[in-house]
GROMACS .gro file of C-alpha atoms in nm:
model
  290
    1UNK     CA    1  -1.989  -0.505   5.548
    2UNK     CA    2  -1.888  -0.454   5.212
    3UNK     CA    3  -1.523  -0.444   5.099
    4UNK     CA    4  -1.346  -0.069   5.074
    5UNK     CA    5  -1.332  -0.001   4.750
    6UNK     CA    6  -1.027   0.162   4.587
    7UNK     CA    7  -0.981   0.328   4.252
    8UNK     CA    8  -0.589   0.334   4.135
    9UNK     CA    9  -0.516   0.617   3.922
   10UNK     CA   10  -0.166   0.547   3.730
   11UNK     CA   11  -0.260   0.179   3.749
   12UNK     CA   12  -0.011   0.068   3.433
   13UNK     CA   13   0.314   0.201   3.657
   14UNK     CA   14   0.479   0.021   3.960
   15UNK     CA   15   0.327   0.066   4.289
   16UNK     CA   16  -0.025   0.078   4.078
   17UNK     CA   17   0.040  -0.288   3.978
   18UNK     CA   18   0.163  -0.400   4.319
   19UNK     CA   19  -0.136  -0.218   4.497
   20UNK     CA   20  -0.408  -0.413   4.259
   21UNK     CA   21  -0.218  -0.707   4.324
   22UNK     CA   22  -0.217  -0.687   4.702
   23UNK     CA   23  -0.570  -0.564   4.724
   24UNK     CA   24  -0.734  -0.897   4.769
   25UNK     CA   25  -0.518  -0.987   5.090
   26UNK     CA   26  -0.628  -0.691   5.279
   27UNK     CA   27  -0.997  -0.724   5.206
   28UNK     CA   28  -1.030  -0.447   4.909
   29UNK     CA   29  -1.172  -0.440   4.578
   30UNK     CA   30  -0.977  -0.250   4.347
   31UNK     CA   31  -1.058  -0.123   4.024
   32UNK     CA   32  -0.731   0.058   3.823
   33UNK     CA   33  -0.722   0.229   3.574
   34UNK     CA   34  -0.442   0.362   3.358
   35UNK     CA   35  -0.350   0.689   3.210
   36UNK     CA   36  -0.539   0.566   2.852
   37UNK     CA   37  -0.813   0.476   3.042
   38UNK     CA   38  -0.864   0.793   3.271
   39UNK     CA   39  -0.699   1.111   3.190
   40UNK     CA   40  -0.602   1.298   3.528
   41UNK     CA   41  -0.536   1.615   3.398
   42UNK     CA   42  -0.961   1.614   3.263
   43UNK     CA   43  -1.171   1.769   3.516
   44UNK     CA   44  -1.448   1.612   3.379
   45UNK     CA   45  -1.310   1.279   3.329
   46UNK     CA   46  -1.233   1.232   3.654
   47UNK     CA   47  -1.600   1.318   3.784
   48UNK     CA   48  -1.764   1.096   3.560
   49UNK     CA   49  -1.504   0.812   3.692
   50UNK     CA   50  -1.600   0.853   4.041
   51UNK     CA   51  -1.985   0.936   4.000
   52UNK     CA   52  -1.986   0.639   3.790
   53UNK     CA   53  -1.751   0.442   4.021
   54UNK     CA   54  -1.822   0.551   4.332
   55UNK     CA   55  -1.485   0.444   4.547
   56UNK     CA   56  -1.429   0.474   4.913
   57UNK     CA   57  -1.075   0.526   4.830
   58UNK     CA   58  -0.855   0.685   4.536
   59UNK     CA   59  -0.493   0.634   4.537
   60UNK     CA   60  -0.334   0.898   4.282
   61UNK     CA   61  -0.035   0.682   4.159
   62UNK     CA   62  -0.033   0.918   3.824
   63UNK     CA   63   0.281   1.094   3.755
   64UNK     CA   64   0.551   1.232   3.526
   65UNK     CA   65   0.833   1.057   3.739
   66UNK     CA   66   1.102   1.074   3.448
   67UNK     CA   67   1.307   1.391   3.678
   68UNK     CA   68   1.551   1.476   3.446
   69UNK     CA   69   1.292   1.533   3.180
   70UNK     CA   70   1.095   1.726   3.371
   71UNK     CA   71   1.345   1.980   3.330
   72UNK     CA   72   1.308   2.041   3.003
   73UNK     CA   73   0.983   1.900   2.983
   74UNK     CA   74   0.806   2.148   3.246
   75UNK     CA   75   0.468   2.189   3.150
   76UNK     CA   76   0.411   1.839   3.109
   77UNK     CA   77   0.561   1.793   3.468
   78UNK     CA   78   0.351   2.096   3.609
   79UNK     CA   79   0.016   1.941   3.438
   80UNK     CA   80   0.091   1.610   3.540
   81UNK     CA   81   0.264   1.632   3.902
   82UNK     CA   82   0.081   1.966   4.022
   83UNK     CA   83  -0.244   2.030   3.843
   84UNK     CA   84  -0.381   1.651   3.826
   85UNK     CA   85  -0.368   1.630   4.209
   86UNK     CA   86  -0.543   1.918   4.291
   87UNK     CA   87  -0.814   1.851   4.016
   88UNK     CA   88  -0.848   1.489   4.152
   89UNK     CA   89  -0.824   1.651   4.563
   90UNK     CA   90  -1.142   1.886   4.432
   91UNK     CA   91  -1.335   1.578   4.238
   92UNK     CA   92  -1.295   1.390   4.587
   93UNK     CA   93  -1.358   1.635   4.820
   94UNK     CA   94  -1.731   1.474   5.045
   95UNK     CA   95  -1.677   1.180   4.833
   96UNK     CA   96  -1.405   0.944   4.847
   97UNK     CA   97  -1.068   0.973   5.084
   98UNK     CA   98  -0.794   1.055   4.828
   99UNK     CA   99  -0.441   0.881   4.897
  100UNK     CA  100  -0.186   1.100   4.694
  101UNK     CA  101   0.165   0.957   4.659
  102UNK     CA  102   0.480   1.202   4.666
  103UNK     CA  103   0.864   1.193   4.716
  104UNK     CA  104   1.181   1.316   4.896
  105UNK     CA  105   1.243   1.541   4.615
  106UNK     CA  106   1.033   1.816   4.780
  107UNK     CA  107   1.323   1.829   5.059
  108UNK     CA  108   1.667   2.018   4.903
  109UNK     CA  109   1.885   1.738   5.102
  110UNK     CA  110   2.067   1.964   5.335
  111UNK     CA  111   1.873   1.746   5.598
  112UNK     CA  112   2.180   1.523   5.827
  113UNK     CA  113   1.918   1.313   5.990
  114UNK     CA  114   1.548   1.159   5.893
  115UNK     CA  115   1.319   1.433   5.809
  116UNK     CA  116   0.992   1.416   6.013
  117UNK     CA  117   0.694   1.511   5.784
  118UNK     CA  118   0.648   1.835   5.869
  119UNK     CA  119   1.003   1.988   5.787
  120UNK     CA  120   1.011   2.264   5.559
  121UNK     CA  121   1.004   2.188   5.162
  122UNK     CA  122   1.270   2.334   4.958
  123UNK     CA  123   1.296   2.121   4.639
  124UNK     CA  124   1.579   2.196   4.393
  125UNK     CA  125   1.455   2.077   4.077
  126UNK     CA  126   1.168   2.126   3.854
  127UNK     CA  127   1.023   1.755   3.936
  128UNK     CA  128   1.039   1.832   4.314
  129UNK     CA  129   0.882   2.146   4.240
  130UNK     CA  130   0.604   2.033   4.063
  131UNK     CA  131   0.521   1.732   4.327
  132UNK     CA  132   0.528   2.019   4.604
  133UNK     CA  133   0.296   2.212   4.426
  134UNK     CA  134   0.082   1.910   4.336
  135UNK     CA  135   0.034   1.773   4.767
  136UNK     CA  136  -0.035   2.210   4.833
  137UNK     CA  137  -0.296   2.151   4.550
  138UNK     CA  138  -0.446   1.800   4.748
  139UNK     CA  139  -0.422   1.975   5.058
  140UNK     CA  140  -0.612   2.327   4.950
  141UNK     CA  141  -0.867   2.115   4.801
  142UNK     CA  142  -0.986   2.092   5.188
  143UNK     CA  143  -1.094   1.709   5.109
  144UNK     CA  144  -0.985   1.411   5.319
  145UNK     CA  145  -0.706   1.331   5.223
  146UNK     CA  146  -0.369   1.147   5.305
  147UNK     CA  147   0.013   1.225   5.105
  148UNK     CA  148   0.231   0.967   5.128
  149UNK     CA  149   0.595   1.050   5.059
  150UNK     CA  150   0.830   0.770   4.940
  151UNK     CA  151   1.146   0.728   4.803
  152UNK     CA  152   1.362   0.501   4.556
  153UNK     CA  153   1.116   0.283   4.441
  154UNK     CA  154   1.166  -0.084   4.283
  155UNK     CA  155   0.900  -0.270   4.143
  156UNK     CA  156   0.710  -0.387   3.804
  157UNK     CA  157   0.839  -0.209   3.507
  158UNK     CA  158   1.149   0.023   3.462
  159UNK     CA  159   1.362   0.089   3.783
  160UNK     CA  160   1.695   0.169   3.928
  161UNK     CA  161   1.730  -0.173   4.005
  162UNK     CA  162   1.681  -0.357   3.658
  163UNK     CA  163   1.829  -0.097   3.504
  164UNK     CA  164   2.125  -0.233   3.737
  165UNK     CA  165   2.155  -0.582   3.658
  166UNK     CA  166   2.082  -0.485   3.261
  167UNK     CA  167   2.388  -0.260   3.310
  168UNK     CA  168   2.600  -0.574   3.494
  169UNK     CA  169   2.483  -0.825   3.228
  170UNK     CA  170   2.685  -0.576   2.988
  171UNK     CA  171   2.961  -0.621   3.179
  172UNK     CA  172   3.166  -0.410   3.465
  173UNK     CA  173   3.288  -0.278   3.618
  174UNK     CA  174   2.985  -0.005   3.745
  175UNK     CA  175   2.999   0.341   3.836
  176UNK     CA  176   2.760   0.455   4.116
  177UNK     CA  177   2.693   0.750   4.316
  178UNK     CA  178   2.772   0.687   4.647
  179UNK     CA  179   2.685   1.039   4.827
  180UNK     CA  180   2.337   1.049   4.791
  181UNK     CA  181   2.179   0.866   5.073
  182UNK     CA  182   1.802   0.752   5.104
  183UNK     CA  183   1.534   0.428   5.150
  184UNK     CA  184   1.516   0.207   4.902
  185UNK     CA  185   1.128   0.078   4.885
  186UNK     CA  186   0.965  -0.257   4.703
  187UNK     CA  187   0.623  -0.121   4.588
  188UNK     CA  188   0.500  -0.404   4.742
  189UNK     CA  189   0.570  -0.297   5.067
  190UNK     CA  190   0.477   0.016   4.985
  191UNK     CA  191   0.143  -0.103   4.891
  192UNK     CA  192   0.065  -0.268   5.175
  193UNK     CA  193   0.180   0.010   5.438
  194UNK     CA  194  -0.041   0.248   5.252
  195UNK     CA  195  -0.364  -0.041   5.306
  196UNK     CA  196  -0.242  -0.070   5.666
  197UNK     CA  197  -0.187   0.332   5.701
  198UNK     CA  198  -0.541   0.408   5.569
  199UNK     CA  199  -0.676   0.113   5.725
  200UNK     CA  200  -0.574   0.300   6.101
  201UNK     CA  201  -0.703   0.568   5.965
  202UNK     CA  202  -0.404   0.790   5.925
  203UNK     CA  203  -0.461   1.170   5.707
  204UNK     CA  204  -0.236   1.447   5.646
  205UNK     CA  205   0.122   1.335   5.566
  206UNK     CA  206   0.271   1.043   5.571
  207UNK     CA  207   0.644   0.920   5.531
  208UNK     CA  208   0.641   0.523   5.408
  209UNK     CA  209   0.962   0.336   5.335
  210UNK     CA  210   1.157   0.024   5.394
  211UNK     CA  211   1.354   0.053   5.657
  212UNK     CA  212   1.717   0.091   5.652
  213UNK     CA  213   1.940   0.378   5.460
  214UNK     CA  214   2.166   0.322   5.177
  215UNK     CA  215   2.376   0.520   4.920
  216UNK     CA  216   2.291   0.420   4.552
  217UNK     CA  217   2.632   0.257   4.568
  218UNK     CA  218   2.565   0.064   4.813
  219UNK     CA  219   2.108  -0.043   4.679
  220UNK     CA  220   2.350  -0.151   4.377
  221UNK     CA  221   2.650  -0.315   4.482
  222UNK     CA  222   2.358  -0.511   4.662
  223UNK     CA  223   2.165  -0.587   4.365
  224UNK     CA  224   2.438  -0.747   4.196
  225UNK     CA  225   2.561  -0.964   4.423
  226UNK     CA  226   2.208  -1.092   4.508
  227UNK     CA  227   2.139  -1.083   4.108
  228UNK     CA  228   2.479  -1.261   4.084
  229UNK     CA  229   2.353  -1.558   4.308
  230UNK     CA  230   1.997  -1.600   4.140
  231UNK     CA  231   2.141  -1.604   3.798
  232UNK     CA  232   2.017  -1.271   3.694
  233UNK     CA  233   2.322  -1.129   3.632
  234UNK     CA  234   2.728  -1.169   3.616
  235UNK     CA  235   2.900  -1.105   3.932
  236UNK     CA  236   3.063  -0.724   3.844
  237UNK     CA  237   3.247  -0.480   4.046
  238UNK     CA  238   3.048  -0.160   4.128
  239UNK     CA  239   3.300   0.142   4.222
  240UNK     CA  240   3.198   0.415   4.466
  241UNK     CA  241   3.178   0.796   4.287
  242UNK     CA  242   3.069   1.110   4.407
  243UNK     CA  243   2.798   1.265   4.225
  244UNK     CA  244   3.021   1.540   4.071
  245UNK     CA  245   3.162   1.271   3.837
  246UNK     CA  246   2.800   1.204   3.711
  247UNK     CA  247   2.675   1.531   3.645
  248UNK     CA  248   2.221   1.510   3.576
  249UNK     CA  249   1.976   1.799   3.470
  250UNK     CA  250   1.828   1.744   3.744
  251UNK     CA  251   2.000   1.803   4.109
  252UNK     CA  252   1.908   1.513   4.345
  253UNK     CA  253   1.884   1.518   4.692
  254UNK     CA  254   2.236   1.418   4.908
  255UNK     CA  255   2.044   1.346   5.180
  256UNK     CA  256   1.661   1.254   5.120
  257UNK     CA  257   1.624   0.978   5.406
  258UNK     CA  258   1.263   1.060   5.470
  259UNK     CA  259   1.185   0.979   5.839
  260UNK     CA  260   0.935   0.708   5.953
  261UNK     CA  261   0.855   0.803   6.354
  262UNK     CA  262   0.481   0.872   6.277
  263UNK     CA  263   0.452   0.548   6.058
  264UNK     CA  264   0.607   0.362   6.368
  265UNK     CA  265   0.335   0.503   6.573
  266UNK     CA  266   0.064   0.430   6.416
  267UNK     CA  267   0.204   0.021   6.418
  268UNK     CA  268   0.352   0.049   6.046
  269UNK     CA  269   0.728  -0.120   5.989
  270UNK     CA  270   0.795  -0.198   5.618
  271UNK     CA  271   1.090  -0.472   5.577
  272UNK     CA  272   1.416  -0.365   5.598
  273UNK     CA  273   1.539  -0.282   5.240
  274UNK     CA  274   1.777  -0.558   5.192
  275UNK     CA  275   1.459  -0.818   5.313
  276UNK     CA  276   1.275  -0.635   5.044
  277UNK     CA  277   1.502  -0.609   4.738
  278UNK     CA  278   1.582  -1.048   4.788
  279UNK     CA  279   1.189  -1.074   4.795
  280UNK     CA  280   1.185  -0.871   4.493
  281UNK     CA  281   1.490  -1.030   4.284
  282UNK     CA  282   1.316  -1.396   4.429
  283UNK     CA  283   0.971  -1.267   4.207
  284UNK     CA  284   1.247  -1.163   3.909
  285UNK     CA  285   1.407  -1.498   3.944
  286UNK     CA  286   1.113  -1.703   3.932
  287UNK     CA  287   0.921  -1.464   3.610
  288UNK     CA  288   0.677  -1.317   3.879
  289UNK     CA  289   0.515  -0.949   3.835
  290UNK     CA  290   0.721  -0.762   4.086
   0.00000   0.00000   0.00000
């Protein structure tokens, strides 16, 4: 049999690079392609690409992820987080299995323990909005389809966590939120939950993380003592605040822990955050695309 193939929309950004990286290990040829390269947001772009291209599976990893600019920003967050999936749901629809990734942000946070996948949206900012309108979009397109919801990512590229140690290499000490609790995720375990999750064959909605829950304070306090010990960065105090003493445009989630029963089911465990974020800082340590 011939390898799945997968096209990865958003292919420039983090999980896009980890996914093309991982593809060979799990017996897929993928073919990325970046925003430059394939507009989303062009109806007709995106049925030339898969005429021409012809993929078994597209993984939408296109989006306007910058939250508090999407406040101000909101037509460039509704074209890019709302309308692009729901063009690229319709182009797919009797043709190729469309894997559309989303986020906590749909949820407004009130949540006290890990939301299952079917609990009611109520998203509280205009990037939450927009991604909530953009899986309704995939999901009215009546195609096969499959939304995976994530949280906190880390990988290649720009990221809570470099921007961490860049902050500690500055100095300390560092001020961090420490009442907003969720997952923190390495796209490379991300990546290769989604190949396992479509792989069993899973549709509908899906919840992937690492496991494990953390405050901000507590993803960085870890990154700097880890950084610390690879030589990444100084060894810095990071002090717990609430998030009233670092007011944002956008509101964020207290409590976005995204629940991972169904994921468990189906035979899917990411690595427990802390496993995930040494892996990562190992592939920062030793110059590797993480």
């Amino acid at each position: 049999m011939a390898a799945p193939r997968w096209l990865v929309t958003g292919a420039g950004g983090q999980l896009g690079r980890a996914t093309l990286a991982l593809a060979p290990e799990h017996g897929v040829t993928a073919i990325g392609l970046s925003h430059a390269e394939l507009d989303v947001q062009d109806a007709g772009a995106l049925k030339r690409a898969l005429d021409e291209l012809r993929p078994d599976v597209v993984l939408n990893c296109a989006a306007f992820t910058a939250v508090d600019r999407c406040e101000s920003e909101t037509d460039a967050a509704e074209r890019a987080n709302a309308l692009a999936p729901r063009l690229l749901a319709q182009a797919c629809r009797g043709q190729s299995l469309l894997v559309h990734v989303s986020t906590d942000y749909v949820f407004d946070g009130s949540a006290s323990q890990p939301i299952p996948e079917d609990a009611p949206k109520r998203p509280l900012s205009v990037y939450g909005r927009s991604k909530s309108r953009g899986e309704d979009g995939v999901r009215a397109a009546e195609g096969e389809h499959l939304i995976v919801r994530t949280q906190w990512v880390f990988g290649a590229g720009g990221n809570f966590v470099r921007t961490i140690l860049r902050a500690a290499g500055n100095g300390g000490p560092l001020r961090v939120v420490e009442d907003q609790l969720g997952r923190p995720t390495w796209t490379h375990s991300l990546a290769r939950g989604m190949f396992a999750a479509v792989a069993a064959g899973a549709r509908g909605v899906l919840h992937l993380c690492n496991e494990g829950i953390a405050s901000f304070y507590e993803l960085a306090r870890e990154a700097t003592t880890e950084g610390a010990r690879r030589g990444l960065c100084p060894k810095v105090e990071v002090i717990p605040i609430p998030t009233s003493e670092m007011p944002r445009p956008a509101p964020r989630p207290a409590y976005g822990v995204l629940g991972l029963a169904r994921a468990r089911a189906l035979g899917i465990t990411l690595p427990h955050w802390r496993d995930a974020l040494a892996q990562y800082l190992d592939a920062e340590q030793g110059g590797r695309d993480a």
